[in-house]
Short mmCIF file of C-alpha atoms in Angstrom, two decimals:
data_model
loop_
_atom_site.label_atom_id
_atom_site.label_comp_id
_atom_site.label_asym_id
_atom_site.label_seq_id
_atom_site.Cartn_x
_atom_site.Cartn_y
_atom_site.Cartn_z
CA MET Z 1 32.63 -25.15 -34.81
CA PRO Z 2 29.17 -26.21 -36.29
CA CYS Z 3 26.79 -26.51 -33.43
CA ASN Z 4 25.78 -30.04 -34.38
CA THR Z 5 29.27 -31.35 -33.76
CA LEU Z 6 28.90 -30.43 -30.08
CA TYR Z 7 26.12 -32.94 -29.81
CA GLU Z 8 28.30 -35.87 -30.95
CA GLY Z 9 29.38 -37.82 -27.93
CA CYS Z 10 27.64 -35.13 -25.97
CA THR Z 11 29.49 -33.64 -23.00
CA LEU Z 12 27.68 -30.34 -23.01
CA CYS Z 13 26.48 -30.66 -19.46
CA PRO Z 14 28.10 -32.11 -16.33
CA ARG Z 15 26.28 -35.52 -16.94
CA ASN Z 16 28.89 -36.21 -19.64
CA CYS Z 17 26.63 -39.03 -20.89
CA GLY Z 18 28.50 -39.20 -24.26
CA THR Z 19 25.38 -39.79 -26.38
CA ASN Z 20 25.55 -39.05 -30.14
CA ARG Z 21 22.58 -36.83 -30.14
CA THR Z 22 23.06 -36.01 -33.84
CA ALA Z 23 22.08 -39.60 -34.67
CA GLY Z 24 18.66 -38.99 -33.19
CA LYS Z 25 19.50 -40.65 -29.89
CA ALA Z 26 18.41 -38.92 -26.64
CA GLY Z 27 20.94 -37.99 -24.03
CA PHE Z 28 20.28 -37.97 -20.30
CA CYS Z 29 18.25 -34.79 -20.99
CA GLY Z 30 15.81 -36.78 -23.03
CA GLU Z 31 16.60 -34.89 -26.23
CA SER Z 32 18.37 -35.25 -29.51
CA ALA Z 33 20.09 -32.35 -31.28
CA GLU Z 34 16.95 -30.46 -32.24
CA ILE Z 35 15.47 -27.67 -30.05
CA ARG Z 36 11.97 -28.58 -28.90
CA ALA Z 37 9.72 -26.30 -26.86
CA ALA Z 38 6.24 -26.51 -25.38
CA SER Z 39 5.06 -22.96 -24.81
CA ALA Z 40 5.93 -19.24 -25.17
CA CYS Z 41 4.10 -16.71 -23.28
CA LEU Z 42 4.16 -13.31 -21.61
CA HIS Z 43 4.74 -14.42 -18.04
CA PHE Z 44 3.67 -12.10 -15.15
CA GLY Z 45 4.92 -14.19 -12.24
CA GLU Z 46 8.66 -13.69 -12.55
CA GLU Z 47 10.70 -11.34 -10.31
CA PRO Z 48 9.62 -7.66 -10.55
CA PRO Z 49 12.64 -6.34 -12.57
CA ILE Z 50 12.09 -9.08 -15.13
CA THR Z 51 8.24 -9.02 -15.29
CA VAL Z 52 8.12 -5.17 -15.13
CA ASN Z 53 4.89 -4.13 -17.00
CA GLY Z 54 4.73 -6.18 -20.20
CA GLY Z 55 5.65 -9.57 -18.71
CA SER Z 56 8.72 -11.77 -19.39
CA GLY Z 57 8.75 -13.44 -22.81
CA THR Z 58 9.16 -16.92 -21.58
CA ILE Z 59 10.05 -19.92 -23.81
CA PHE Z 60 9.72 -23.29 -22.14
CA ILE Z 61 12.33 -25.61 -23.67
CA THR Z 62 11.60 -29.43 -23.76
CA GLY Z 63 14.02 -31.75 -21.87
CA CYS Z 64 16.29 -31.16 -18.85
CA ASN Z 65 19.68 -32.27 -17.74
CA LEU Z 66 18.70 -32.24 -14.01
CA ARG Z 67 15.24 -33.78 -13.94
CA CYS Z 68 14.28 -33.00 -10.32
CA ALA Z 69 11.84 -35.46 -8.76
CA PHE Z 70 9.53 -32.53 -7.61
CA CYS Z 71 9.57 -30.62 -10.97
CA GLN Z 72 6.36 -28.69 -11.51
CA ASN Z 73 7.11 -28.68 -15.32
CA TYR Z 74 7.56 -32.50 -15.46
CA GLN Z 75 5.52 -32.71 -18.61
CA ILE Z 76 8.23 -30.92 -20.62
CA SER Z 77 11.31 -31.56 -18.47
CA GLN Z 78 10.79 -35.34 -18.20
CA CYS Z 79 7.87 -36.50 -20.38
CA GLY Z 80 9.04 -35.00 -23.73
CA MET Z 81 6.02 -32.74 -24.35
CA GLY Z 82 6.92 -30.20 -27.04
CA ALA Z 83 7.47 -29.57 -30.76
CA VAL Z 84 10.61 -29.01 -32.79
CA LEU Z 85 11.80 -25.39 -33.28
CA ALA Z 86 14.53 -25.14 -35.86
CA ALA Z 87 16.68 -22.03 -35.52
CA PRO Z 88 14.56 -19.82 -37.90
CA ASP Z 89 11.38 -20.87 -36.01
CA PHE Z 90 13.00 -20.21 -32.66
CA ALA Z 91 13.93 -16.72 -33.99
CA ASP Z 92 10.30 -16.25 -35.12
CA VAL Z 93 9.09 -17.01 -31.57
CA CYS Z 94 11.48 -14.52 -30.05
CA LEU Z 95 10.45 -11.84 -32.47
CA LYS Z 96 6.74 -12.50 -31.91
CA LEU Z 97 7.26 -12.16 -28.16
CA GLN Z 98 9.01 -8.80 -28.85
CA GLY Z 99 6.09 -7.66 -30.96
CA ALA Z 100 3.75 -8.63 -28.03
CA SER Z 101 5.58 -6.15 -25.78
CA ALA Z 102 7.65 -8.59 -23.77
CA GLU Z 103 10.28 -7.06 -21.49
CA ASN Z 104 12.85 -9.70 -22.35
CA ILE Z 105 13.29 -13.17 -23.81
CA ASN Z 106 13.37 -15.72 -20.98
CA ILE Z 107 14.63 -19.14 -21.98
CA VAL Z 108 13.68 -21.85 -19.48
CA THR Z 109 15.80 -25.05 -19.01
CA GLY Z 110 17.79 -24.70 -22.18
CA SER Z 111 21.10 -26.04 -20.74
CA HIS Z 112 21.12 -29.18 -22.85
CA ASP Z 113 20.49 -27.22 -26.12
CA ILE Z 114 22.98 -24.33 -25.71
CA PRO Z 115 24.56 -24.56 -29.17
CA SER Z 116 21.24 -24.57 -31.10
CA ILE Z 117 19.70 -21.93 -28.87
CA ALA Z 118 22.77 -19.73 -29.35
CA GLU Z 119 22.35 -20.15 -33.17
CA GLY Z 120 18.63 -19.18 -32.91
CA LEU Z 121 19.43 -16.15 -30.75
CA ARG Z 122 22.07 -14.90 -33.18
CA LEU Z 123 19.55 -15.21 -36.08
CA ALA Z 124 16.85 -13.44 -34.11
CA LYS Z 125 19.25 -10.57 -33.31
CA GLU Z 126 20.18 -10.35 -37.02
CA ARG Z 127 16.52 -10.05 -37.78
CA GLY Z 128 15.87 -7.22 -35.26
CA LEU Z 129 15.59 -8.68 -31.73
CA THR Z 130 16.71 -5.99 -29.28
CA LEU Z 131 15.26 -7.25 -26.00
CA PRO Z 132 17.56 -8.52 -23.19
CA ILE Z 133 18.03 -12.27 -23.11
CA CYS Z 134 17.41 -13.99 -19.80
CA TRP Z 135 18.90 -17.46 -19.15
CA ASN Z 136 16.61 -19.29 -16.74
CA CYS Z 137 18.41 -22.39 -15.59
CA SER Z 138 19.23 -24.95 -12.89
CA ALA Z 139 22.91 -23.89 -12.73
CA TYR Z 140 23.89 -27.46 -13.50
CA GLU Z 141 26.15 -26.23 -16.32
CA THR Z 142 29.82 -26.30 -17.19
CA VAL Z 143 31.70 -22.96 -17.61
CA GLU Z 144 32.68 -24.19 -21.09
CA ALA Z 145 29.03 -24.43 -22.15
CA LEU Z 146 28.21 -21.04 -20.59
CA GLU Z 147 31.05 -19.45 -22.64
CA LEU Z 148 29.02 -20.34 -25.75
CA LEU Z 149 26.35 -17.81 -24.51
CA LYS Z 150 28.77 -15.00 -23.78
CA GLY Z 151 27.61 -11.87 -25.65
CA LEU Z 152 24.20 -13.29 -26.27
CA VAL Z 153 22.70 -13.55 -22.72
CA ASP Z 154 22.25 -10.40 -20.65
CA ILE Z 155 20.39 -11.68 -17.53
CA TRP Z 156 21.29 -14.80 -15.70
CA LEU Z 157 18.48 -16.47 -13.65
CA PRO Z 158 19.95 -19.59 -12.10
CA ASP Z 159 18.43 -21.77 -9.38
CA LEU Z 160 20.74 -22.65 -6.49
CA LYS Z 161 18.68 -25.65 -5.43
CA THR Z 162 20.82 -27.03 -2.64
CA LEU Z 163 24.35 -27.15 -1.36
CA ASN Z 164 23.73 -30.45 0.35
CA PRO Z 165 25.27 -33.26 -1.91
CA LEU Z 166 23.06 -35.91 -0.18
CA ILE Z 167 19.86 -34.07 -1.12
CA ALA Z 168 21.29 -33.48 -4.64
CA ASP Z 169 22.02 -37.13 -5.00
CA ALA Z 170 18.61 -38.27 -3.63
CA VAL Z 171 16.36 -35.77 -5.54
CA PHE Z 172 18.16 -35.40 -8.86
CA LYS Z 173 20.92 -37.97 -8.92
CA ALA Z 174 23.60 -35.38 -9.12
CA ARG Z 175 25.81 -35.52 -6.04
CA ASP Z 176 28.15 -33.02 -7.75
CA TYR Z 177 25.39 -30.46 -8.11
CA PRO Z 178 26.55 -28.13 -5.30
CA ALA Z 179 30.15 -27.91 -6.61
CA VAL Z 180 29.04 -27.48 -10.23
CA ALA Z 181 26.33 -24.89 -9.49
CA LYS Z 182 28.63 -22.82 -7.33
CA LYS Z 183 31.27 -22.63 -10.10
CA ALA Z 184 28.67 -21.77 -12.78
CA ILE Z 185 27.07 -19.00 -10.58
CA ARG Z 186 30.50 -17.49 -9.83
CA TRP Z 187 31.15 -17.35 -13.55
CA MET Z 188 27.80 -15.57 -14.11
CA ILE Z 189 28.52 -12.98 -11.39
CA GLN Z 190 32.09 -12.36 -12.56
CA ASN Z 191 31.02 -11.87 -16.22
CA THR Z 192 27.95 -9.70 -15.79
CA GLN Z 193 27.36 -6.16 -14.55
CA ALA Z 194 24.06 -5.13 -12.98
CA VAL Z 195 22.34 -2.55 -15.14
CA PHE Z 196 18.78 -1.29 -14.58
CA ALA Z 197 16.65 1.14 -16.59
CA PRO Z 198 13.63 3.13 -15.51
CA ALA Z 199 10.31 1.75 -16.68
CA PRO Z 200 6.69 3.15 -16.73
CA ASN Z 201 4.71 3.14 -13.45
CA GLY Z 202 7.82 3.84 -11.40
CA LYS Z 203 9.33 0.45 -12.00
CA GLU Z 204 12.84 -0.65 -12.79
CA LYS Z 205 13.74 -2.98 -15.60
CA MET Z 206 16.78 -5.22 -15.49
CA MET Z 207 18.79 -4.85 -18.66
CA SER Z 208 21.65 -7.11 -17.42
CA GLY Z 209 22.59 -8.81 -14.16
CA VAL Z 210 22.16 -11.91 -12.06
CA ILE Z 211 19.20 -13.10 -9.99
CA ILE Z 212 19.80 -16.30 -8.03
CA ARG Z 213 16.80 -18.30 -7.01
CA HIS Z 214 16.51 -20.66 -4.17
CA LEU Z 215 13.43 -22.79 -3.53
CA VAL Z 216 12.97 -23.55 0.20
CA LEU Z 217 12.24 -27.30 0.68
CA PRO Z 218 9.84 -28.13 3.45
CA GLY Z 219 11.63 -29.73 6.45
CA ARG Z 220 15.09 -28.64 5.13
CA LEU Z 221 15.50 -25.19 6.54
CA ASP Z 222 19.11 -25.93 7.56
CA ASP Z 223 19.82 -26.46 3.86
CA THR Z 224 18.38 -23.04 3.05
CA ARG Z 225 20.51 -21.48 5.74
CA LEU Z 226 23.59 -23.16 4.19
CA THR Z 227 22.66 -21.79 0.77
CA LEU Z 228 22.01 -18.28 2.00
CA ASP Z 229 25.26 -18.28 3.90
CA TRP Z 230 27.15 -18.99 0.69
CA LEU Z 231 25.15 -16.42 -1.24
CA LYS Z 232 25.86 -13.77 1.35
CA LYS Z 233 29.57 -14.29 0.99
CA THR Z 234 29.61 -14.75 -2.77
CA ALA Z 235 26.78 -12.73 -4.35
CA ASP Z 236 25.91 -9.88 -1.91
CA ARG Z 237 28.65 -7.55 -3.11
CA ASP Z 238 29.22 -3.75 -2.97
CA ASP Z 239 30.18 -3.45 -6.66
CA ASP Z 240 28.29 -3.50 -9.91
CA HIS Z 241 28.63 -7.34 -10.05
CA ALA Z 242 26.28 -7.74 -7.07
CA ALA Z 243 23.47 -10.31 -7.64
CA CYS Z 244 19.89 -10.24 -6.49
CA ILE Z 245 18.56 -13.13 -4.38
CA SER Z 246 15.12 -14.51 -4.94
CA LEU Z 247 13.88 -16.74 -2.10
CA MET Z 248 10.83 -18.86 -3.19
CA SER Z 249 8.36 -20.38 -0.77
CA GLN Z 250 6.18 -21.90 -3.48
CA TYR Z 251 7.12 -25.59 -3.08
CA THR Z 252 4.05 -27.60 -3.97
CA PRO Z 253 3.52 -31.34 -4.18
CA VAL Z 254 2.91 -32.34 -7.80
CA THR Z 255 0.64 -35.30 -8.74
CA PRO Z 256 1.62 -36.42 -12.25
CA GLN Z 257 -1.22 -36.95 -14.70
CA GLU Z 258 -2.14 -40.55 -15.18
CA GLY Z 259 0.10 -42.35 -17.71
CA SER Z 260 2.95 -39.70 -17.44
CA PHE Z 261 5.32 -42.18 -15.82
CA SER Z 262 5.69 -45.97 -15.66
CA PRO Z 263 5.17 -47.68 -12.30
CA ALA Z 264 8.94 -48.08 -11.93
CA GLN Z 265 9.44 -44.40 -12.68
CA LEU Z 266 6.80 -43.39 -10.19
CA SER Z 267 8.33 -45.64 -7.55
CA ALA Z 268 11.78 -44.00 -8.06
CA ARG Z 269 10.20 -40.57 -7.96
CA ASN Z 270 8.32 -41.26 -4.70
CA SER Z 271 11.57 -42.66 -3.18
CA ALA Z 272 13.44 -39.50 -4.15
CA LEU Z 273 10.78 -37.33 -2.54
CA ASP Z 274 11.36 -39.09 0.83
CA ALA Z 275 14.47 -36.95 1.14
CA PHE Z 276 12.42 -34.08 2.49
CA SER Z 277 8.83 -33.28 3.49
CA ASN Z 278 6.70 -33.40 0.27
CA ARG Z 279 4.15 -30.80 1.34
CA LEU Z 280 3.55 -27.10 1.37
CA LEU Z 281 5.78 -24.92 3.57
CA SER Z 282 4.15 -24.39 6.98
CA LYS Z 283 3.44 -20.96 8.50
CA ASP Z 284 6.05 -21.69 11.23
CA GLU Z 285 8.69 -22.56 8.66
CA PHE Z 286 7.82 -19.34 6.72
CA ALA Z 287 8.21 -17.30 9.87
CA GLN Z 288 11.63 -18.91 10.48
CA ILE Z 289 12.62 -18.11 6.96
CA ARG Z 290 11.67 -14.45 7.42
CA ALA Z 291 13.88 -14.40 10.54
CA ILE Z 292 16.83 -15.86 8.61
CA ILE Z 293 16.35 -13.26 5.85
CA ASP Z 294 16.51 -10.47 8.51
CA GLU Z 295 19.60 -12.01 10.04
CA TYR Z 296 21.53 -12.03 6.81
CA ASP Z 297 20.39 -8.52 5.71
CA PHE Z 298 20.88 -8.96 1.93
CA GLN Z 299 21.24 -5.78 -0.08
CA TYR Z 300 19.05 -7.09 -2.90
CA LEU Z 301 16.51 -9.84 -2.09
CA PHE Z 302 13.08 -10.76 -3.16
CA TYR Z 303 10.89 -13.26 -1.34
CA GLN Z 304 7.49 -14.81 -1.99
CA GLU Z 305 4.67 -14.49 0.50
CA LEU Z 306 3.34 -17.79 1.71
CA GLU Z 307 0.38 -19.04 -0.39
CA GLU Z 308 -1.70 -22.19 -0.05
CA ASP Z 309 -3.15 -21.84 -3.62
CA THR Z 310 -1.97 -24.59 -5.92
CA GLU Z 311 -3.99 -23.60 -8.99
CA TRP Z 312 -0.94 -21.93 -10.51
CA LEU Z 313 0.64 -25.27 -11.36
CA PRO Z 314 0.98 -25.39 -15.19
CA ASP Z 315 -0.50 -27.87 -17.63
CA PHE Z 316 1.34 -27.70 -20.96
CA ASN Z 317 -1.37 -29.74 -22.64
CA ARG Z 318 -3.34 -26.50 -22.66
CA THR Z 319 -2.77 -23.60 -25.02
CA GLN Z 320 -2.89 -21.50 -21.85
CA PRO Z 321 -0.82 -23.57 -19.41
CA PHE Z 322 -1.22 -21.08 -16.58
CA SER Z 323 -4.07 -18.92 -15.25
CA ASN Z 324 -5.00 -15.91 -17.34
CA LYS Z 325 -3.75 -13.68 -14.52
CA LEU Z 326 -0.33 -15.31 -14.57
CA ALA Z 327 0.39 -15.53 -18.32
CA LYS Z 328 -0.68 -14.58 -21.89
CA PRO Z 329 0.06 -17.38 -24.47
CA VAL Z 330 1.84 -16.39 -27.65
CA TRP Z 331 2.87 -19.84 -29.07
CA HIS Z 332 2.01 -23.41 -28.17
CA TRP Z 333 3.53 -26.69 -29.30
CA LYS Z 334 0.19 -28.04 -30.52
CA SER Z 335 -1.39 -24.89 -32.09
CA GLY Z 336 1.54 -22.71 -33.10
CA PHE Z 337 1.13 -18.99 -32.79
CA VAL Z 338 -1.93 -18.04 -30.78
CA LEU Z 339 -1.35 -14.23 -30.54
#
């Protein structure tokens, strides 16, 4: 089936908004049928088996089918920042990242563009792309859409944001998120074997597998316990389908740049953020999280140390959206290739 037909009366994601995106209309995700992206870079802040030595070749896709109220990438997920990348151009970006010594191609928030991204990945592979492909997503995806990526994606990097439907409803207007995300993550685990390869400097490189992220929301530690309980039962396995768990403590309040949202949108955003404590995680909460981690005794788990630095927040207006320590830009939506 031609990929464009899948955007007609679009039901690619669980929103089922039914928009004819081939007619130039935007779905809930904010996008029509064209891939748009804001930045491609070598990213050194991902999990160790993905970052390794050369950095993860990260492509930030414009638009999002979840649109979390606290999103740090709101400029691209909700404000439409980015430029069109037709399939040949998308392939060019992948190959440029490979030439810059990326460890993998890491596609961020591409759930609403799966058919077009799949087309771009196939073209890139035909032209010599050999790196593992990492699908960095919210897990708000249907199994039918994920099937379109079978044989193309090697590493699955989903968020499991919450298993509390009330929080899901308040923060991203998706009360069905817990049920949908659990089903998507089960599919990823069942269809992927964990394979690692030795890398320089004594490191290991993930060639295929699943890493499940969970961001701890301040004031909602019971929700994190609920999520870890499910992950322990579902993902912490003794076979080669075991998944790694990545527990993130980096929640940071985001102040949108002036003019990014209308007054009504800002009001709705602030109301959504009332569902939890919109602040940095406290030292006491971090200590409690460490105790919970020890209690569950996961086989494969990464966690972030607590930091009060907020300078890492990206600005996709800049050619270098991150700090020089965190990323090396390769392509930018305003300036094209910069490396």
